[in-house]
Amino acid sequence: MPDDSDEGRRLARRVLMLAPTPRDAAMAQSILAESGIESAVFDSFSRLSEAIEAGAGTLVLMEEFFASDDARGLLEILARQPAWSSLPLIVFSSGRPGLSQVGPILRSLPSVVLLERPVRIEPLVSAVRAALSAREKQYEIHRHLEELERSGEAIRRSEAKLRFLAELDAETRPLSEPSAITSLTARLLGEHLGVDRCAYAEVEGEDVFVITGNYLRDVPSIVGRWPVAAFGRECARQMLANEPYVVTDTDTDPRIGPDDLPAYRATTIRAVICVPLHKAGRFTAAMAVHQTTPRGWTPEEVELVQLVVSRVWESLERARAVRGLRESEQRYRTLAENVQQLFWTCLPDGRCDYLSRQWVDYTGILEEDQLGLAWLSLVIHPDDRERTLKVWMDAVQDRATYDVNYRIRGADGGYRWFKTRGTPIRGDSGTIVKWFGTCTDIDVQVKAEESLRESDRKKDEFLAMLAHELRNPLSAVGNAVQVVRRSQAPEHLEWAKDVIDKHVQSLTRMIDDLLDVSRITRGKIELKKETLDVLPVLGDAVETVRPLIDDRGHDLTIAHSSHPMWVSADPQRLEQVVVNLLNNAAKYTEAGGKITLSARPDAGSVAITVADNGSGIPPEKIPEMFQLFAQGDRSIARTEGGLGIGLTLVKNLVEMHGGSVTARSDGVGKGSEFTVRLPAVGAPRAERPAKAAGGVERPQTGARVLVVDDNEDSARGLVRLLTMLGHDVEAALDGPSAIEAALRHRPEFVLLDIGLPGMDGYEVAERLRAEGFTDATIIDVSGYGEEAARKRSRDAGFNHHLVKPVDYDRLVALIRREH
């Protein structure tokens, strides 16, 4: 059990993981570290058990562990926990049938959260935070209980001393204010001894008296701060030595020198008893009695002053302990009233006799109305009542721990999941005298598990759909290749070329969509906004989708205002939004259908609408249309596919622009309508000149080109294509070979892949620049298309960045332009 030091608190917040495979460990530890959660990974149960004894916030285990011999050891450790402790467990479940025997073990444990593998980041972090929060409350309650016990013990010791000094304490016992105790004690002692002054002082730093209690009889008060040495070095020495300082006559006492007399005369002291009180070896307090005339003190008087100074100290300690106990009780009461758990107690026969304020506040029903077994019918979910009653009655009959999850209705009428655990409290004879239990809100965890299962289901559906969507174009390309192998007829070659080009573009768009969704999810997309008229963007989008629309024989109508409609947008991303919507309309509308693309001003916004008379959307599916992996299977016999990410991409991109997107459909077979709304802005001061239309022409003279790619087919293919255009082309398949070929061939253009064996493309580019290829145009031909990859290319000396699969016409135009 960790102590209350900073280190002890740190250990109590640790996440301990037993991970037999480095992958699981590394994954979980990395996720937790990114969320600021400390974790420790152990490869053996023996090391884990030692760490648990040192202190733990929660344990993360694999389901397979509970089928091992070490599981018994863990159960023994958990069984030895004190009553206040319930160490939370988070178990990564594989769901494999071979591990079904561990189910009863997990259900027998009080605090277990199951996370199915592969574990998602958000549910894992959420479960760990909830477990650590619950564990911290356990430790805090434990600390307060210990504090109450310590305070109670101090009070009991103080009261024992007070009983011993009953006659002396008769008047001071009721007092709780320190100033009242010291003042009354000084008066009682002063009057009893018949002295002129009696004072009580506490000590700061062993060299300063702080006088707080003061009894006077025709003498000035000395309440305040006084240096101990002000009354002579001998007085200070005896105080520090824990010896009474007794003076009969200050004028004749040889221990008082001429330099000390002014202090005594200023305070009218001629005779004095000053008794120190030492605690834990330190000078802590003192009690003094003064006489304005010489006086011979008796040993009994000195002893009485010693007794009284101890009494004052003990009385003050008692008062402080009482105050501390009250403050501690108030803190405990506040804590108990603010924890999330609901508390209850029951009689030995199972009838409820107490419900905590939290239970009453949550349910909104008076406590007395829920006692007995009335709570079952009043607040437990109807589907859970029979099961809950059976488990409860079985526990009462078997005198065993009660552990069950059920839903409790709140005052708002809604139900939340709670984990309920009851423990029998036994008397000295071993019979049950009471049941004590708690209900812990686990609604978030339960819903997180449900969400995880739903995410897994959607993930599986998506992977199946991805395999389907990849096989379709690959099958078409494969068929085209077979046609080329078997026939050189021009019409066959033309058909094969069109098929391959069409499906390569389809696969490229599919990969780009996947990457875009990933980038948006990770916040990696940056919009390059400009003030633009939406109409040219709509025209570009139509041209992009036109082949699909024409291929399916659709009638496309475009309707828009005759005036420019200005928005602040990234033109490439806005075109991507419209292309996605038009693609969907084309795919989900039967051949020969009608599609309308319209744009209009709309109450401070620009509304872009794509409508079709296609298969439509069931009303219950509309809220799900923009969710990731929500497949738009709007007709049972559809022939056009999709990954279910296009509309998610649309929604995210539109929202990044500060806009919104909505879907509408009257039902299956009645078409659908998607509307994007973007905030309208004012026209720019000067319109940008229109882009000049570009064409691709064959270069007049060939260039020296070096192609570097570890994929030999890709490299040889580019060599063939560029050679056909009259260029002088060589190829290299790794980094070192690229350097050698460059030095031999002296290329004007280098088409350079990044992922190369020997040395990567960045290093090759840097080496080429260092070797004097300062005028060569180095083009990054890579599968990495994100902005970070483009920046790194520029930093390494690349002139251009092209993403695979390379747009052949663009590459040819680039070489011609710069040659």
Short mmCIF file of C-alpha atoms in Angstrom, two decimals, residues 57-367:
data_model
loop_
_atom_site.label_atom_id
_atom_site.label_comp_id
_atom_site.label_asym_id
_atom_site.label_seq_id
_atom_site.Cartn_x
_atom_site.Cartn_y
_atom_site.Cartn_z
CA GLY A 57 -4.29 2.93 -10.00
CA THR A 58 -5.53 0.22 -12.37
CA LEU A 59 -4.36 -2.96 -14.07
CA VAL A 60 -4.44 -3.59 -17.82
CA LEU A 61 -4.43 -7.31 -18.64
CA MET A 62 -4.99 -9.54 -21.62
CA GLU A 63 -7.95 -11.90 -21.48
CA GLU A 64 -5.54 -14.84 -22.03
CA PHE A 65 -3.97 -14.14 -18.63
CA PHE A 66 -7.05 -15.41 -16.80
CA ALA A 67 -6.61 -18.80 -18.43
CA SER A 68 -3.04 -19.04 -17.07
CA ASP A 69 -1.74 -20.41 -13.76
CA ASP A 70 -0.90 -16.86 -12.64
CA ALA A 71 -4.60 -15.92 -12.56
CA ARG A 72 -4.95 -17.59 -9.16
CA GLY A 73 -2.18 -15.39 -7.80
CA LEU A 74 -3.96 -12.25 -8.98
CA LEU A 75 -7.26 -13.40 -7.46
CA GLU A 76 -5.48 -13.96 -4.15
CA ILE A 77 -4.02 -10.45 -4.26
CA LEU A 78 -7.45 -8.95 -5.00
CA ALA A 79 -9.03 -11.00 -2.23
CA ARG A 80 -6.51 -9.58 0.26
CA GLN A 81 -7.55 -6.01 -0.49
CA PRO A 82 -8.91 -4.04 2.45
CA ALA A 83 -12.61 -3.31 2.53
CA TRP A 84 -12.21 0.20 1.07
CA SER A 85 -10.16 -1.02 -1.89
CA SER A 86 -11.45 -2.34 -5.20
CA LEU A 87 -8.59 -2.27 -7.70
CA PRO A 88 -10.06 -1.61 -11.19
CA LEU A 89 -9.11 -4.00 -14.01
CA ILE A 90 -9.16 -3.25 -17.74
CA VAL A 91 -9.08 -6.44 -19.83
CA PHE A 92 -8.30 -6.60 -23.54
CA SER A 93 -10.74 -9.20 -24.84
CA SER A 94 -10.06 -11.20 -27.97
CA GLY A 95 -13.51 -12.74 -28.14
CA ARG A 96 -12.01 -16.14 -29.05
CA PRO A 97 -14.16 -19.16 -28.12
CA GLY A 98 -11.14 -20.95 -26.64
CA LEU A 99 -11.08 -18.46 -23.80
CA SER A 100 -14.70 -18.84 -22.78
CA GLN A 101 -13.67 -20.40 -19.45
CA VAL A 102 -12.37 -17.05 -18.25
CA GLY A 103 -15.82 -15.46 -18.37
CA PRO A 104 -16.90 -16.67 -14.91
CA ILE A 105 -13.59 -15.47 -13.48
CA LEU A 106 -14.05 -11.98 -14.90
CA ARG A 107 -17.67 -11.82 -13.75
CA SER A 108 -16.56 -12.68 -10.23
CA LEU A 109 -14.31 -9.64 -10.02
CA PRO A 110 -15.78 -6.37 -8.68
CA SER A 111 -14.34 -3.79 -11.07
CA VAL A 112 -13.67 -5.03 -14.60
CA VAL A 113 -13.99 -3.20 -17.92
CA LEU A 114 -13.66 -5.29 -21.11
CA LEU A 115 -12.21 -3.69 -24.23
CA GLU A 116 -12.32 -5.81 -27.37
CA ARG A 117 -9.22 -5.97 -29.49
CA PRO A 118 -8.06 -4.28 -31.53
CA VAL A 119 -8.36 -1.60 -28.86
CA ARG A 120 -9.41 1.87 -29.98
CA ILE A 121 -7.70 4.95 -28.55
CA GLU A 122 -10.73 6.82 -27.23
CA PRO A 123 -12.38 3.91 -25.38
CA LEU A 124 -9.01 2.86 -23.87
CA VAL A 125 -8.15 6.37 -22.62
CA SER A 126 -11.73 6.87 -21.38
CA ALA A 127 -11.71 3.54 -19.50
CA VAL A 128 -8.29 4.23 -17.94
CA ARG A 129 -9.30 7.74 -16.83
CA ALA A 130 -12.51 6.43 -15.29
CA ALA A 131 -10.60 3.66 -13.49
CA LEU A 132 -7.96 6.08 -12.16
CA SER A 133 -10.68 8.50 -11.03
CA ALA A 134 -12.47 5.73 -9.13
CA ARG A 135 -9.19 4.54 -7.62
CA GLU A 136 -8.28 8.07 -6.48
CA LYS A 137 -11.60 8.36 -4.66
CA GLN A 138 -10.88 5.05 -2.90
CA TYR A 139 -7.50 6.33 -1.72
CA GLU A 140 -8.98 9.64 -0.63
CA ILE A 141 -11.66 7.94 1.45
CA HIS A 142 -8.95 5.71 2.92
CA ARG A 143 -6.83 8.72 3.84
CA HIS A 144 -9.75 10.46 5.50
CA LEU A 145 -10.63 7.36 7.47
CA GLU A 146 -7.04 7.14 8.72
CA GLU A 147 -7.08 10.81 9.59
CA LEU A 148 -10.29 10.37 11.58
CA GLU A 149 -8.75 7.41 13.39
CA ARG A 150 -5.61 9.39 14.26
CA SER A 151 -7.64 12.38 15.43
CA GLY A 152 -9.87 10.15 17.51
CA GLU A 153 -6.84 8.56 19.14
CA ALA A 154 -5.42 11.98 20.02
CA ILE A 155 -8.74 12.94 21.59
CA ARG A 156 -8.82 9.72 23.63
CA ARG A 157 -5.30 10.32 24.97
CA SER A 158 -6.14 13.91 25.80
CA GLU A 159 -9.31 12.87 27.62
CA ALA A 160 -7.37 10.29 29.70
CA LYS A 161 -5.03 13.03 30.91
CA LEU A 162 -7.97 15.31 31.55
CA ARG A 163 -9.61 12.64 33.74
CA PHE A 164 -6.31 12.33 35.69
CA LEU A 165 -6.37 16.09 36.25
CA ALA A 166 -10.13 16.26 36.75
CA GLU A 167 -10.15 18.81 39.55
CA LEU A 168 -7.71 21.12 37.77
CA ASP A 169 -9.54 20.82 34.47
CA ALA A 170 -13.09 21.35 35.76
CA GLU A 171 -13.34 24.88 34.36
CA THR A 172 -11.12 24.60 31.29
CA ARG A 173 -12.60 21.40 29.85
CA PRO A 174 -15.64 23.10 28.19
CA LEU A 175 -13.41 25.61 26.42
CA SER A 176 -12.40 25.14 22.80
CA GLU A 177 -10.80 28.46 21.92
CA PRO A 178 -7.03 28.50 22.65
CA SER A 179 -7.09 32.11 23.82
CA ALA A 180 -9.86 31.34 26.31
CA ILE A 181 -7.97 28.32 27.67
CA THR A 182 -4.70 30.20 28.18
CA SER A 183 -6.43 33.24 29.71
CA LEU A 184 -8.55 31.17 32.11
CA THR A 185 -5.63 28.92 33.08
CA ALA A 186 -3.41 31.94 33.77
CA ARG A 187 -6.11 33.47 35.95
CA LEU A 188 -6.78 30.26 37.88
CA LEU A 189 -3.10 29.61 38.54
CA GLY A 190 -2.37 33.26 39.37
CA GLU A 191 -5.24 33.42 41.85
CA HIS A 192 -4.31 30.05 43.36
CA LEU A 193 -0.70 31.08 43.97
CA GLY A 194 -1.56 34.66 44.89
CA VAL A 195 0.94 36.15 42.41
CA ASP A 196 0.89 39.50 40.63
CA ARG A 197 1.16 38.10 37.14
CA CYS A 198 0.77 34.70 35.42
CA ALA A 199 1.53 34.19 31.73
CA TYR A 200 1.54 31.36 29.21
CA ALA A 201 3.76 31.54 26.14
CA GLU A 202 4.46 29.44 23.14
CA VAL A 203 7.89 29.51 21.53
CA GLU A 204 8.99 30.27 17.99
CA GLY A 205 12.35 28.95 16.91
CA GLU A 206 13.43 28.32 20.52
CA ASP A 207 14.45 31.98 20.95
CA VAL A 208 11.20 33.99 20.97
CA PHE A 209 8.39 33.92 23.55
CA VAL A 210 4.90 34.54 22.11
CA ILE A 211 2.85 35.35 25.21
CA THR A 212 -0.86 34.72 24.67
CA GLY A 213 -2.40 34.14 28.15
CA ASN A 214 -1.92 36.81 30.80
CA TYR A 215 -3.30 37.22 34.39
CA LEU A 216 -2.56 40.59 36.02
CA ARG A 217 -2.90 42.16 39.46
CA ASP A 218 -1.96 45.83 39.33
CA VAL A 219 0.91 45.23 36.87
CA PRO A 220 1.28 45.95 33.14
CA SER A 221 0.48 43.28 30.55
CA ILE A 222 3.36 41.56 28.81
CA VAL A 223 1.32 39.90 26.05
CA GLY A 224 3.34 39.96 22.82
CA ARG A 225 6.69 38.80 21.49
CA TRP A 226 9.80 38.69 23.69
CA PRO A 227 13.30 37.37 23.00
CA VAL A 228 14.05 34.50 25.41
CA ALA A 229 17.50 35.99 26.01
CA ALA A 230 15.94 39.31 27.11
CA PHE A 231 15.75 37.92 30.67
CA GLY A 232 19.36 36.82 30.78
CA ARG A 233 21.55 34.14 29.30
CA GLU A 234 20.94 31.82 32.27
CA CYS A 235 17.18 31.98 31.77
CA ALA A 236 17.63 31.13 28.08
CA ARG A 237 20.03 28.28 28.89
CA GLN A 238 17.68 26.65 31.41
CA MET A 239 14.70 26.99 29.06
CA LEU A 240 16.61 25.18 26.31
CA ALA A 241 17.85 22.59 28.85
CA ASN A 242 14.24 21.89 29.96
CA GLU A 243 15.00 23.09 33.54
CA PRO A 244 12.73 25.34 35.66
CA TYR A 245 14.12 28.86 36.10
CA VAL A 246 13.38 29.98 39.69
CA VAL A 247 14.41 33.40 41.07
CA THR A 248 13.64 34.57 44.59
CA ASP A 249 14.91 38.13 44.17
CA THR A 250 16.13 39.55 40.89
CA ASP A 251 18.13 42.25 42.64
CA THR A 252 20.31 39.76 44.50
CA ASP A 253 20.38 36.66 42.27
CA PRO A 254 23.95 36.26 41.02
CA ARG A 255 22.75 34.75 37.70
CA ILE A 256 21.23 38.06 36.69
CA GLY A 257 23.80 40.54 35.54
CA PRO A 258 23.60 44.31 35.33
CA ASP A 259 22.65 44.13 31.61
CA ASP A 260 19.65 41.91 32.42
CA LEU A 261 18.09 43.97 35.23
CA PRO A 262 16.41 46.59 32.97
CA ALA A 263 14.12 43.93 31.46
CA TYR A 264 13.01 42.72 34.89
CA ARG A 265 12.43 46.25 36.17
CA ALA A 266 10.51 47.27 33.07
CA THR A 267 8.12 44.38 33.71
CA THR A 268 8.07 44.88 37.55
CA ILE A 269 9.44 41.38 38.22
CA ARG A 270 11.29 40.75 41.53
CA ALA A 271 10.54 37.03 41.88
CA VAL A 272 9.76 34.50 39.12
CA ILE A 273 9.10 30.86 38.31
CA CYS A 274 9.41 30.09 34.59
CA VAL A 275 8.87 26.47 33.56
CA PRO A 276 9.69 25.28 30.02
CA LEU A 277 7.75 22.60 28.17
CA HIS A 278 9.64 20.48 25.69
CA LYS A 279 7.91 18.36 23.09
CA ALA A 280 9.80 15.97 20.84
CA GLY A 281 13.07 17.34 22.20
CA ARG A 282 12.27 20.96 21.33
CA PHE A 283 11.51 23.96 23.50
CA THR A 284 7.84 24.48 22.74
CA ALA A 285 6.06 26.47 25.47
CA ALA A 286 6.51 28.02 28.90
CA MET A 287 4.46 29.08 31.91
CA ALA A 288 5.64 31.83 34.28
CA VAL A 289 4.40 33.41 37.53
CA HIS A 290 5.76 36.79 38.69
CA GLN A 291 5.85 38.67 41.96
CA THR A 292 6.55 42.40 42.32
CA THR A 293 8.29 41.71 45.61
CA PRO A 294 10.87 39.08 46.59
CA ARG A 295 9.36 35.66 47.25
CA GLY A 296 10.74 32.33 48.24
CA TRP A 297 9.14 29.66 46.08
CA THR A 298 8.41 26.16 47.37
CA PRO A 299 9.14 22.99 45.42
CA GLU A 300 5.39 22.29 45.39
CA GLU A 301 4.72 25.63 43.71
CA VAL A 302 7.37 24.93 41.12
CA GLU A 303 5.86 21.48 40.54
CA LEU A 304 2.39 23.00 40.28
CA VAL A 305 3.53 25.41 37.60
CA GLN A 306 5.12 22.45 35.75
CA LEU A 307 1.85 20.56 36.01
CA VAL A 308 -0.19 23.50 34.80
CA VAL A 309 1.97 24.24 31.78
CA SER A 310 1.52 20.61 30.75
CA ARG A 311 -2.18 20.94 31.37
CA VAL A 312 -2.45 24.05 29.24
CA TRP A 313 -0.58 22.32 26.42
CA GLU A 314 -2.81 19.24 26.63
CA SER A 315 -5.93 21.39 26.77
CA LEU A 316 -4.81 23.28 23.71
CA GLU A 317 -4.00 20.02 21.96
CA ARG A 318 -7.45 18.78 22.83
CA ALA A 319 -9.07 21.92 21.48
CA ARG A 320 -7.04 21.74 18.28
CA ALA A 321 -7.82 18.05 17.88
CA VAL A 322 -11.53 18.71 18.33
CA ARG A 323 -11.39 21.45 15.77
CA GLY A 324 -9.38 19.23 13.42
CA LEU A 325 -11.84 16.38 13.95
CA ARG A 326 -14.76 18.64 13.12
CA GLU A 327 -12.99 19.89 10.01
CA SER A 328 -12.07 16.31 9.05
CA GLU A 329 -15.62 15.11 9.62
CA GLN A 330 -16.87 17.96 7.49
CA ARG A 331 -14.41 17.06 4.74
CA TYR A 332 -15.45 13.39 4.93
CA ARG A 333 -19.12 14.35 4.88
CA THR A 334 -18.53 16.60 1.88
CA LEU A 335 -16.60 13.83 0.16
CA ALA A 336 -19.26 11.21 0.90
CA GLU A 337 -21.98 13.53 -0.39
CA ASN A 338 -20.15 14.30 -3.61
CA VAL A 339 -18.85 10.90 -4.74
CA GLN A 340 -20.74 9.39 -7.65
CA GLN A 341 -21.60 6.18 -5.85
CA LEU A 342 -25.04 5.55 -4.38
CA PHE A 343 -24.97 3.94 -0.89
CA TRP A 344 -27.50 1.59 0.65
CA THR A 345 -27.93 -0.84 3.52
CA CYS A 346 -30.29 -3.77 3.99
CA LEU A 347 -31.46 -5.96 6.85
CA PRO A 348 -30.16 -9.56 7.04
CA ASP A 349 -33.27 -10.83 5.21
CA GLY A 350 -32.59 -8.55 2.21
CA ARG A 351 -35.10 -5.77 2.89
CA CYS A 352 -33.65 -2.29 2.30
CA ASP A 353 -33.60 -0.04 5.38
CA TYR A 354 -31.45 2.91 4.19
CA LEU A 355 -30.76 4.75 0.94
CA SER A 356 -28.18 7.53 0.77
CA ARG A 357 -28.92 11.11 -0.18
CA GLN A 358 -27.21 10.46 -3.54
CA TRP A 359 -29.68 7.62 -4.28
CA VAL A 360 -32.66 9.79 -3.36
CA ASP A 361 -31.37 12.77 -5.36
CA TYR A 362 -30.68 10.60 -8.41
CA THR A 363 -34.03 8.76 -8.42
CA GLY A 364 -36.11 11.74 -7.29
CA ILE A 365 -38.20 9.46 -5.04
CA LEU A 366 -38.43 9.75 -1.25
CA GLU A 367 -36.33 7.26 0.69
#
